[in-house]
Tab-separated table of N, CA and C in Angstrom:
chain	number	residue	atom	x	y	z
C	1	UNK	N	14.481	-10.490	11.989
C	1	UNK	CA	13.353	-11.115	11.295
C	1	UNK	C	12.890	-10.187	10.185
C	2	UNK	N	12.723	-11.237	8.856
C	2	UNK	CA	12.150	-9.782	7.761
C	2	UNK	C	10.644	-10.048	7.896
C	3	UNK	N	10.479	-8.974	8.094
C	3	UNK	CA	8.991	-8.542	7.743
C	3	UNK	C	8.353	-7.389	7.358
C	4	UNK	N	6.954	-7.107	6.901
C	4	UNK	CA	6.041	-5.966	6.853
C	4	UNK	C	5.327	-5.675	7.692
C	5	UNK	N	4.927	-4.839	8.334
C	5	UNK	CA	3.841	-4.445	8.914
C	5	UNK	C	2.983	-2.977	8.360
C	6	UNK	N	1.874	-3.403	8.457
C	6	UNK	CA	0.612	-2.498	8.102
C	6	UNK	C	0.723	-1.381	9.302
C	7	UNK	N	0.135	-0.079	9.450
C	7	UNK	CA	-0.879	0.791	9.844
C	7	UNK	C	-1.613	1.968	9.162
C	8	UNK	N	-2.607	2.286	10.105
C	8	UNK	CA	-3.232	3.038	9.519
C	8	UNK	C	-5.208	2.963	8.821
C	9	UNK	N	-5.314	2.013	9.144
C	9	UNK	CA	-6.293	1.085	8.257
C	9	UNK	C	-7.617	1.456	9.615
C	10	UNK	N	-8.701	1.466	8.806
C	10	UNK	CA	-10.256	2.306	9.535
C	10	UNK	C	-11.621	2.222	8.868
C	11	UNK	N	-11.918	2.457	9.391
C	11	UNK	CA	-13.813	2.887	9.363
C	11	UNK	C	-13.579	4.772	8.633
C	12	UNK	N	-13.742	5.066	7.757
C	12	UNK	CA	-14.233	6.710	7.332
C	12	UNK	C	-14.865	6.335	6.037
C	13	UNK	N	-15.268	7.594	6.347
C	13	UNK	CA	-17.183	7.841	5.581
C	13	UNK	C	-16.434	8.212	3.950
C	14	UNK	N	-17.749	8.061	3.203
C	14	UNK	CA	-16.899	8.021	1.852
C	14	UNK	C	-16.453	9.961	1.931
C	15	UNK	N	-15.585	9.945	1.080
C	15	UNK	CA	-15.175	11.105	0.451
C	15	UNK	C	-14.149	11.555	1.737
C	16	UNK	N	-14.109	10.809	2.656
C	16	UNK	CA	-13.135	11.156	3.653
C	16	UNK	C	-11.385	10.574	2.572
C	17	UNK	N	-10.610	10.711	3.638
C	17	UNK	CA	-9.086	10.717	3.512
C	17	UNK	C	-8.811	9.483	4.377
C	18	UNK	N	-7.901	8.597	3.958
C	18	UNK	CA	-6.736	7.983	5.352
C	18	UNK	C	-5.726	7.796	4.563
C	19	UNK	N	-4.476	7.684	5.601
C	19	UNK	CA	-3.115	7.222	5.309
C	19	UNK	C	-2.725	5.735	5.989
C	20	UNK	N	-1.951	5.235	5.093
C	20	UNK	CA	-1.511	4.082	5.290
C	20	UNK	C	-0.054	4.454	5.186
C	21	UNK	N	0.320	3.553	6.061
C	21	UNK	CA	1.826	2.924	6.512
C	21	UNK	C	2.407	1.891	6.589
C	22	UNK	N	3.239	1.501	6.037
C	22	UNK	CA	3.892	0.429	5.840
C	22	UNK	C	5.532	0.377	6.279
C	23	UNK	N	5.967	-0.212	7.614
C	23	UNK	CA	7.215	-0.666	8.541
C	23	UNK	C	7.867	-1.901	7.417
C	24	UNK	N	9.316	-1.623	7.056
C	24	UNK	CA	9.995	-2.333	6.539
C	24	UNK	C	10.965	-3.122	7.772
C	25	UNK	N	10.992	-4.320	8.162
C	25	UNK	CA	11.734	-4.638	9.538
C	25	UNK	C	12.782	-5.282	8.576
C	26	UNK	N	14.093	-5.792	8.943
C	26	UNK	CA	14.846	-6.821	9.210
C	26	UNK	C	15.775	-7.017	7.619
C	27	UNK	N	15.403	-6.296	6.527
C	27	UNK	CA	16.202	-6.068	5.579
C	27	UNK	C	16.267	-4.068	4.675
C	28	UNK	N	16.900	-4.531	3.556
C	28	UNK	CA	17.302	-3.473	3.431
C	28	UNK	C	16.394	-2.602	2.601
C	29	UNK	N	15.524	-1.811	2.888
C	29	UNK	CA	14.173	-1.212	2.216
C	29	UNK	C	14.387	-0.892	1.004
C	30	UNK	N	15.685	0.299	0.629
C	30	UNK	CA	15.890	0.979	-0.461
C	30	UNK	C	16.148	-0.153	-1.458
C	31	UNK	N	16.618	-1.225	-1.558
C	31	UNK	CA	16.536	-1.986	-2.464
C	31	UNK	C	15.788	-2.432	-3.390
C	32	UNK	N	14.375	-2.476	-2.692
C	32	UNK	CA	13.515	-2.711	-3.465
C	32	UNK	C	11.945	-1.809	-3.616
C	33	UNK	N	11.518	-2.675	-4.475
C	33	UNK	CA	9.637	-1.670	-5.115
C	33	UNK	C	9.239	-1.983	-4.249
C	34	UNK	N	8.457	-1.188	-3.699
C	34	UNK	CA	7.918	-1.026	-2.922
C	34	UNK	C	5.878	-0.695	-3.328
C	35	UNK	N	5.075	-1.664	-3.529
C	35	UNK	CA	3.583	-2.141	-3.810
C	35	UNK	C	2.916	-1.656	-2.863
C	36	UNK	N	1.278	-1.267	-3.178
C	36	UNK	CA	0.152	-1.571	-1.998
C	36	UNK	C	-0.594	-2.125	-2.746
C	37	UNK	N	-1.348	-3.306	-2.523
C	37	UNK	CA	-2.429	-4.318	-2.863
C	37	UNK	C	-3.312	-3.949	-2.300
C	38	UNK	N	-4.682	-4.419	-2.475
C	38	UNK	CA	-5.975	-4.397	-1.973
C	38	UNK	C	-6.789	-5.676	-2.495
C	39	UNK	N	-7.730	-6.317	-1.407
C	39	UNK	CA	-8.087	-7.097	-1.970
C	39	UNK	C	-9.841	-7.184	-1.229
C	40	UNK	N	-10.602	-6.891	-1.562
C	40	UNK	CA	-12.007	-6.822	-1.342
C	40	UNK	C	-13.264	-8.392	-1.169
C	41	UNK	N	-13.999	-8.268	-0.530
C	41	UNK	CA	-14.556	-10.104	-0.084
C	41	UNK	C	-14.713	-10.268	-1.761
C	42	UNK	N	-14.516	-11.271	-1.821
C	42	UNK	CA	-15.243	-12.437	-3.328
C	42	UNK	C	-14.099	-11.791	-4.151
C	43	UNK	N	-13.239	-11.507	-4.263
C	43	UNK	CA	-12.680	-10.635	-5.156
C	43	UNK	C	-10.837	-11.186	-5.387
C	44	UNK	N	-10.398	-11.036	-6.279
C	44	UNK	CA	-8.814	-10.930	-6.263
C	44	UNK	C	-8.081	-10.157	-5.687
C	45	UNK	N	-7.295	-10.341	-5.246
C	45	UNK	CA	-6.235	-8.975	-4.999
C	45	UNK	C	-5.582	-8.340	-6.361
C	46	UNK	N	-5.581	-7.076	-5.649
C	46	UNK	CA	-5.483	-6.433	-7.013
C	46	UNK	C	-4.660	-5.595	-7.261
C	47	UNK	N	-3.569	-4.865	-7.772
C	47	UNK	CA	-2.450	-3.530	-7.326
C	47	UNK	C	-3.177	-1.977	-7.467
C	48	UNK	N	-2.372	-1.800	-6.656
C	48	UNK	CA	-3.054	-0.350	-6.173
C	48	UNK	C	-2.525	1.001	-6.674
C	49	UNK	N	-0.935	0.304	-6.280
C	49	UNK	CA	0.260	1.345	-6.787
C	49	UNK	C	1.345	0.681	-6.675
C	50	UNK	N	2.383	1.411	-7.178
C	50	UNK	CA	3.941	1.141	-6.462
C	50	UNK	C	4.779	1.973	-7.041
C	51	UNK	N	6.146	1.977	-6.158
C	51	UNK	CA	6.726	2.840	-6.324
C	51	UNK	C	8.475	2.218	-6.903
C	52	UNK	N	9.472	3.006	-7.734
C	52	UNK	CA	10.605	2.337	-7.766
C	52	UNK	C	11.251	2.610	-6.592
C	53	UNK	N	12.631	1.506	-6.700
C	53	UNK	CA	13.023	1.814	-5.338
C	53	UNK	C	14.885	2.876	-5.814
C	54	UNK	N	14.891	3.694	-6.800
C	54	UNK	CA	15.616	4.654	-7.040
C	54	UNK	C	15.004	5.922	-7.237
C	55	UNK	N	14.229	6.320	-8.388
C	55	UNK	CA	14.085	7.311	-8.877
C	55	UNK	C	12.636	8.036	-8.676
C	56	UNK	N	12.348	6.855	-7.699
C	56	UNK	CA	10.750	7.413	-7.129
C	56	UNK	C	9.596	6.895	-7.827
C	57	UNK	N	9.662	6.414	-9.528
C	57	UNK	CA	8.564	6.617	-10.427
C	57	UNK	C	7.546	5.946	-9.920
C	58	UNK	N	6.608	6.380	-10.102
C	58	UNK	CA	4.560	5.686	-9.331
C	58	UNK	C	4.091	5.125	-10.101
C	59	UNK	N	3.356	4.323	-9.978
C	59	UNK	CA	2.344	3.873	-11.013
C	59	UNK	C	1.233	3.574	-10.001
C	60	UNK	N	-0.261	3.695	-11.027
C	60	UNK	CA	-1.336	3.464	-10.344
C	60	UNK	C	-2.331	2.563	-10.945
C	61	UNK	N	-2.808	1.926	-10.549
C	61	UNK	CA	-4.390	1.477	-10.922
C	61	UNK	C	-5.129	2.636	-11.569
C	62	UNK	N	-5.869	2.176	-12.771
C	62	UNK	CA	-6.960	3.116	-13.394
C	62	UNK	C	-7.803	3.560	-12.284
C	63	UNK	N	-8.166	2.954	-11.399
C	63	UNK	CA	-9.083	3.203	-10.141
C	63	UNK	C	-9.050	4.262	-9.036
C	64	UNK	N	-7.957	4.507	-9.112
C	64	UNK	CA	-7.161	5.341	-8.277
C	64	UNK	C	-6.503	6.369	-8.303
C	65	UNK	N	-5.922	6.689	-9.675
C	65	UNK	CA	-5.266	7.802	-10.560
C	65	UNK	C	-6.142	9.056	-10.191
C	66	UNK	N	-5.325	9.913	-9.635
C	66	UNK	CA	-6.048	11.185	-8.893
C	66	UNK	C	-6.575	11.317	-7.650
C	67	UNK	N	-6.952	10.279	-6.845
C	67	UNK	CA	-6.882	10.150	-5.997
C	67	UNK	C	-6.043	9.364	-4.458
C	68	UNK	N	-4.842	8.830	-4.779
C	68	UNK	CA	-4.605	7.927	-4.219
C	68	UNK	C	-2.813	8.273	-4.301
C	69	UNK	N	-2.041	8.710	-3.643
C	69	UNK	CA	-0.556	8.898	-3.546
C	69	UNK	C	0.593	8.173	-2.823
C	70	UNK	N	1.240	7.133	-3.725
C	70	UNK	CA	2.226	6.396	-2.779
C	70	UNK	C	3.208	7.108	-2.730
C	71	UNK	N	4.507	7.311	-1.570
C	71	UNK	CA	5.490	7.969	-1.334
C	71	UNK	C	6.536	7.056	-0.562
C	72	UNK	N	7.427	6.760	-0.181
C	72	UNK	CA	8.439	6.425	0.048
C	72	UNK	C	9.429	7.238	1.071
C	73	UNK	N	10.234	6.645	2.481
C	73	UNK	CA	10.851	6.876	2.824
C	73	UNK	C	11.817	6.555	3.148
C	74	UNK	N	12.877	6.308	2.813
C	74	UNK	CA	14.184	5.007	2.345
C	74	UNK	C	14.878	5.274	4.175
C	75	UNK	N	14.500	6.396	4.208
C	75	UNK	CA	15.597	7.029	5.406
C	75	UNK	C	14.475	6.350	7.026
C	76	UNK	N	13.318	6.105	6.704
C	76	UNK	CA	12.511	5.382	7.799
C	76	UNK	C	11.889	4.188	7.802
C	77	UNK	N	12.257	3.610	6.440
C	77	UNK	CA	11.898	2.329	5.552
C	77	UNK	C	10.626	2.402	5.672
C	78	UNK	N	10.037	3.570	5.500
C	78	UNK	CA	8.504	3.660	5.302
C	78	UNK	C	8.292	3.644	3.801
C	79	UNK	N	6.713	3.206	3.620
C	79	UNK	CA	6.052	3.187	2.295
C	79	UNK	C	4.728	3.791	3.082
C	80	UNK	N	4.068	4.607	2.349
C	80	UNK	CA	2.875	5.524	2.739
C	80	UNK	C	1.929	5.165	1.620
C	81	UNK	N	0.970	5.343	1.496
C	81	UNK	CA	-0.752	5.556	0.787
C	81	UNK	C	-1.750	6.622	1.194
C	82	UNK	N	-1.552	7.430	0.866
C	82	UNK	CA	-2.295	8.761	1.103
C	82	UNK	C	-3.760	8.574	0.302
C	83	UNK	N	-4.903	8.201	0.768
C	83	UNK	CA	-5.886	8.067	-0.011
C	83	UNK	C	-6.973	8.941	0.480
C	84	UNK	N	-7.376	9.793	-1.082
C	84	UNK	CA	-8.397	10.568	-0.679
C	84	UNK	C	-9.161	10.811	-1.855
C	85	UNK	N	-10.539	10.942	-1.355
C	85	UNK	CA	-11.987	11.131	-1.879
C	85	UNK	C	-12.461	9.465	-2.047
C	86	UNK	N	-12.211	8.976	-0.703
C	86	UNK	CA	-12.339	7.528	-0.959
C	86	UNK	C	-14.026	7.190	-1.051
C	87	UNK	N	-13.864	5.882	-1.566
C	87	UNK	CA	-15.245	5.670	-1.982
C	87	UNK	C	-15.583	4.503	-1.507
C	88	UNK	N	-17.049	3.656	-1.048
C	88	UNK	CA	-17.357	2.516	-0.788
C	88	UNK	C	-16.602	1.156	-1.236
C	89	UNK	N	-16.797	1.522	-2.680
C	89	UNK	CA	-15.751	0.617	-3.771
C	89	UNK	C	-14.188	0.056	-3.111
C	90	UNK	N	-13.665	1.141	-2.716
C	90	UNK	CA	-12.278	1.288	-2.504
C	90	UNK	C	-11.982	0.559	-0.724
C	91	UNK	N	-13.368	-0.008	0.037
C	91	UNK	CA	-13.547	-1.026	0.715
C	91	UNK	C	-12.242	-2.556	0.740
C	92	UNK	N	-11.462	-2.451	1.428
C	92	UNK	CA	-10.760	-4.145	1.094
C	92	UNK	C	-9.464	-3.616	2.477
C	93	UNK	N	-9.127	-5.252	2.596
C	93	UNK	CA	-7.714	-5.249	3.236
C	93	UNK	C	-6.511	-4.641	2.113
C	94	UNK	N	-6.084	-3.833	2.475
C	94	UNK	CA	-4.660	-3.152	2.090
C	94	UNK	C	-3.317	-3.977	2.239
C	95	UNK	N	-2.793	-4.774	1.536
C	95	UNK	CA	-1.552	-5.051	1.812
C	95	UNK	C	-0.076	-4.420	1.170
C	96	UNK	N	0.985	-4.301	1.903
C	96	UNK	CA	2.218	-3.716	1.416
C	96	UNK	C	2.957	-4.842	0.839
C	97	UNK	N	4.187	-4.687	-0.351
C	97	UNK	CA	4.745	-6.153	-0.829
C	97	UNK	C	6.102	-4.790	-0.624
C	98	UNK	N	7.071	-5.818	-1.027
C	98	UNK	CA	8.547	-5.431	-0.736
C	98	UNK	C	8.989	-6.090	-2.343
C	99	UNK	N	9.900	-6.344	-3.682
C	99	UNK	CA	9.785	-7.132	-4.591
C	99	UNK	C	10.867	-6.755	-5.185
C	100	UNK	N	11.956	-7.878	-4.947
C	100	UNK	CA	12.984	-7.425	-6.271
C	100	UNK	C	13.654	-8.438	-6.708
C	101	UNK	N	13.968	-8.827	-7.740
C	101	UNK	CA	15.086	-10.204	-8.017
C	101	UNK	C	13.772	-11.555	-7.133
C	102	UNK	N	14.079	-12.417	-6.356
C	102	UNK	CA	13.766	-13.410	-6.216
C	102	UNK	C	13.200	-13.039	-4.655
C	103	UNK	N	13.452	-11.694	-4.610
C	103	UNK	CA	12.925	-11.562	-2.719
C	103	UNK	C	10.926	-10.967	-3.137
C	104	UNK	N	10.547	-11.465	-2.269
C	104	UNK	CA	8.854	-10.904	-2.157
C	104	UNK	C	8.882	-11.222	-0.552
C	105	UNK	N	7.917	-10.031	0.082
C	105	UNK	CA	7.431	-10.279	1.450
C	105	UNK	C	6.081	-9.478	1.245
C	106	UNK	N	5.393	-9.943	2.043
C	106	UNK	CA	3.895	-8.875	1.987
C	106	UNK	C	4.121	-9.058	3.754
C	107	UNK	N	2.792	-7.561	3.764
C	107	UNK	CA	2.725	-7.170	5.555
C	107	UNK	C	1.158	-8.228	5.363
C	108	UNK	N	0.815	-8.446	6.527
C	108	UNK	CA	-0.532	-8.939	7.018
C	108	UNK	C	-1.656	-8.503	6.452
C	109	UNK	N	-1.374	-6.843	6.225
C	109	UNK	CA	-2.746	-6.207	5.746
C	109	UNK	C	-3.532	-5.427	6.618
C	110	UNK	N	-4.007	-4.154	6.512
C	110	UNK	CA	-4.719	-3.568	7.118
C	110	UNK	C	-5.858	-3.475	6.544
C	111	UNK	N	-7.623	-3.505	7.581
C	111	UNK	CA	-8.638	-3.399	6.699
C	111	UNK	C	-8.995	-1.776	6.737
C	112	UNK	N	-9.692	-1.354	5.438
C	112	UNK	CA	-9.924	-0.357	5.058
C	112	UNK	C	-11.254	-0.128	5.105
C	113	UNK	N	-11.908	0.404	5.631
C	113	UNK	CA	-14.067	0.263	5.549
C	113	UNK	C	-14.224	1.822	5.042
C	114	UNK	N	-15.153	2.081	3.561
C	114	UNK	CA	-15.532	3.053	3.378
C	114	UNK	C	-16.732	3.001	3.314
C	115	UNK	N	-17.438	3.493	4.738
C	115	UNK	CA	-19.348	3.835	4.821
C	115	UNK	C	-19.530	4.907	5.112
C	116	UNK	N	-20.898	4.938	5.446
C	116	UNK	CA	-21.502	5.928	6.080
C	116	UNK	C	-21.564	5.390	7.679
């Protein structure tokens, strides 16, 4: 079965850290970009980051640039989100996408809560 799955996703106080994880099941990871979305109540979903699926290159959201690190593990079909100095703002379900040629899958989504 292809799918995504989320972990990682919590309650921490602003200026804290979490990592996200993203399980590639049932096809072949290195093939493709590898995304994290976010999408916050009343709001669009929106991109966060992503990564290529050869040469590594990142890209980020203006929002996030400096704080926020996607990484890749072809060898555990992991996709990671290292986020830190998080902020209230940065509040939303997290989703992972998989994307290449005509294939797209997203994971379920993990929620993210930044309070006090």
């Amino acid at each position: 079965q292809v799918q995504l799955i989320e972990f990682g996703g919590g309650l921490v106080q602003p200026g804290g850290s979490l990592t996200l994880s993203c399980a590639a099941l049932g096809f072949t990871f290195s093939d493709y970009i590898q995304s994290w979305y976010r999408q916050a109540p009343g709001k669009e979903r929106e991109l966060v980051a992503s990564i290529s699926k050869a040469d590594g290159t990142t890209n980020y959201a203006d929002s996030v640039k400096g704080r926020f690190t996607i990484s890749r593990d072809n060898s555990k079909n992991t996709v990671y989100l290292q986020m830190n100095s998080l902020k209230p703002e940065d509040t939303a379900v997290y989703y992972c996408q998989a994307v290449g040629g005509a294939f797209s899958r997203w994971g379920p989504g993990t929620q993210v809560t930044v309070s006090v």
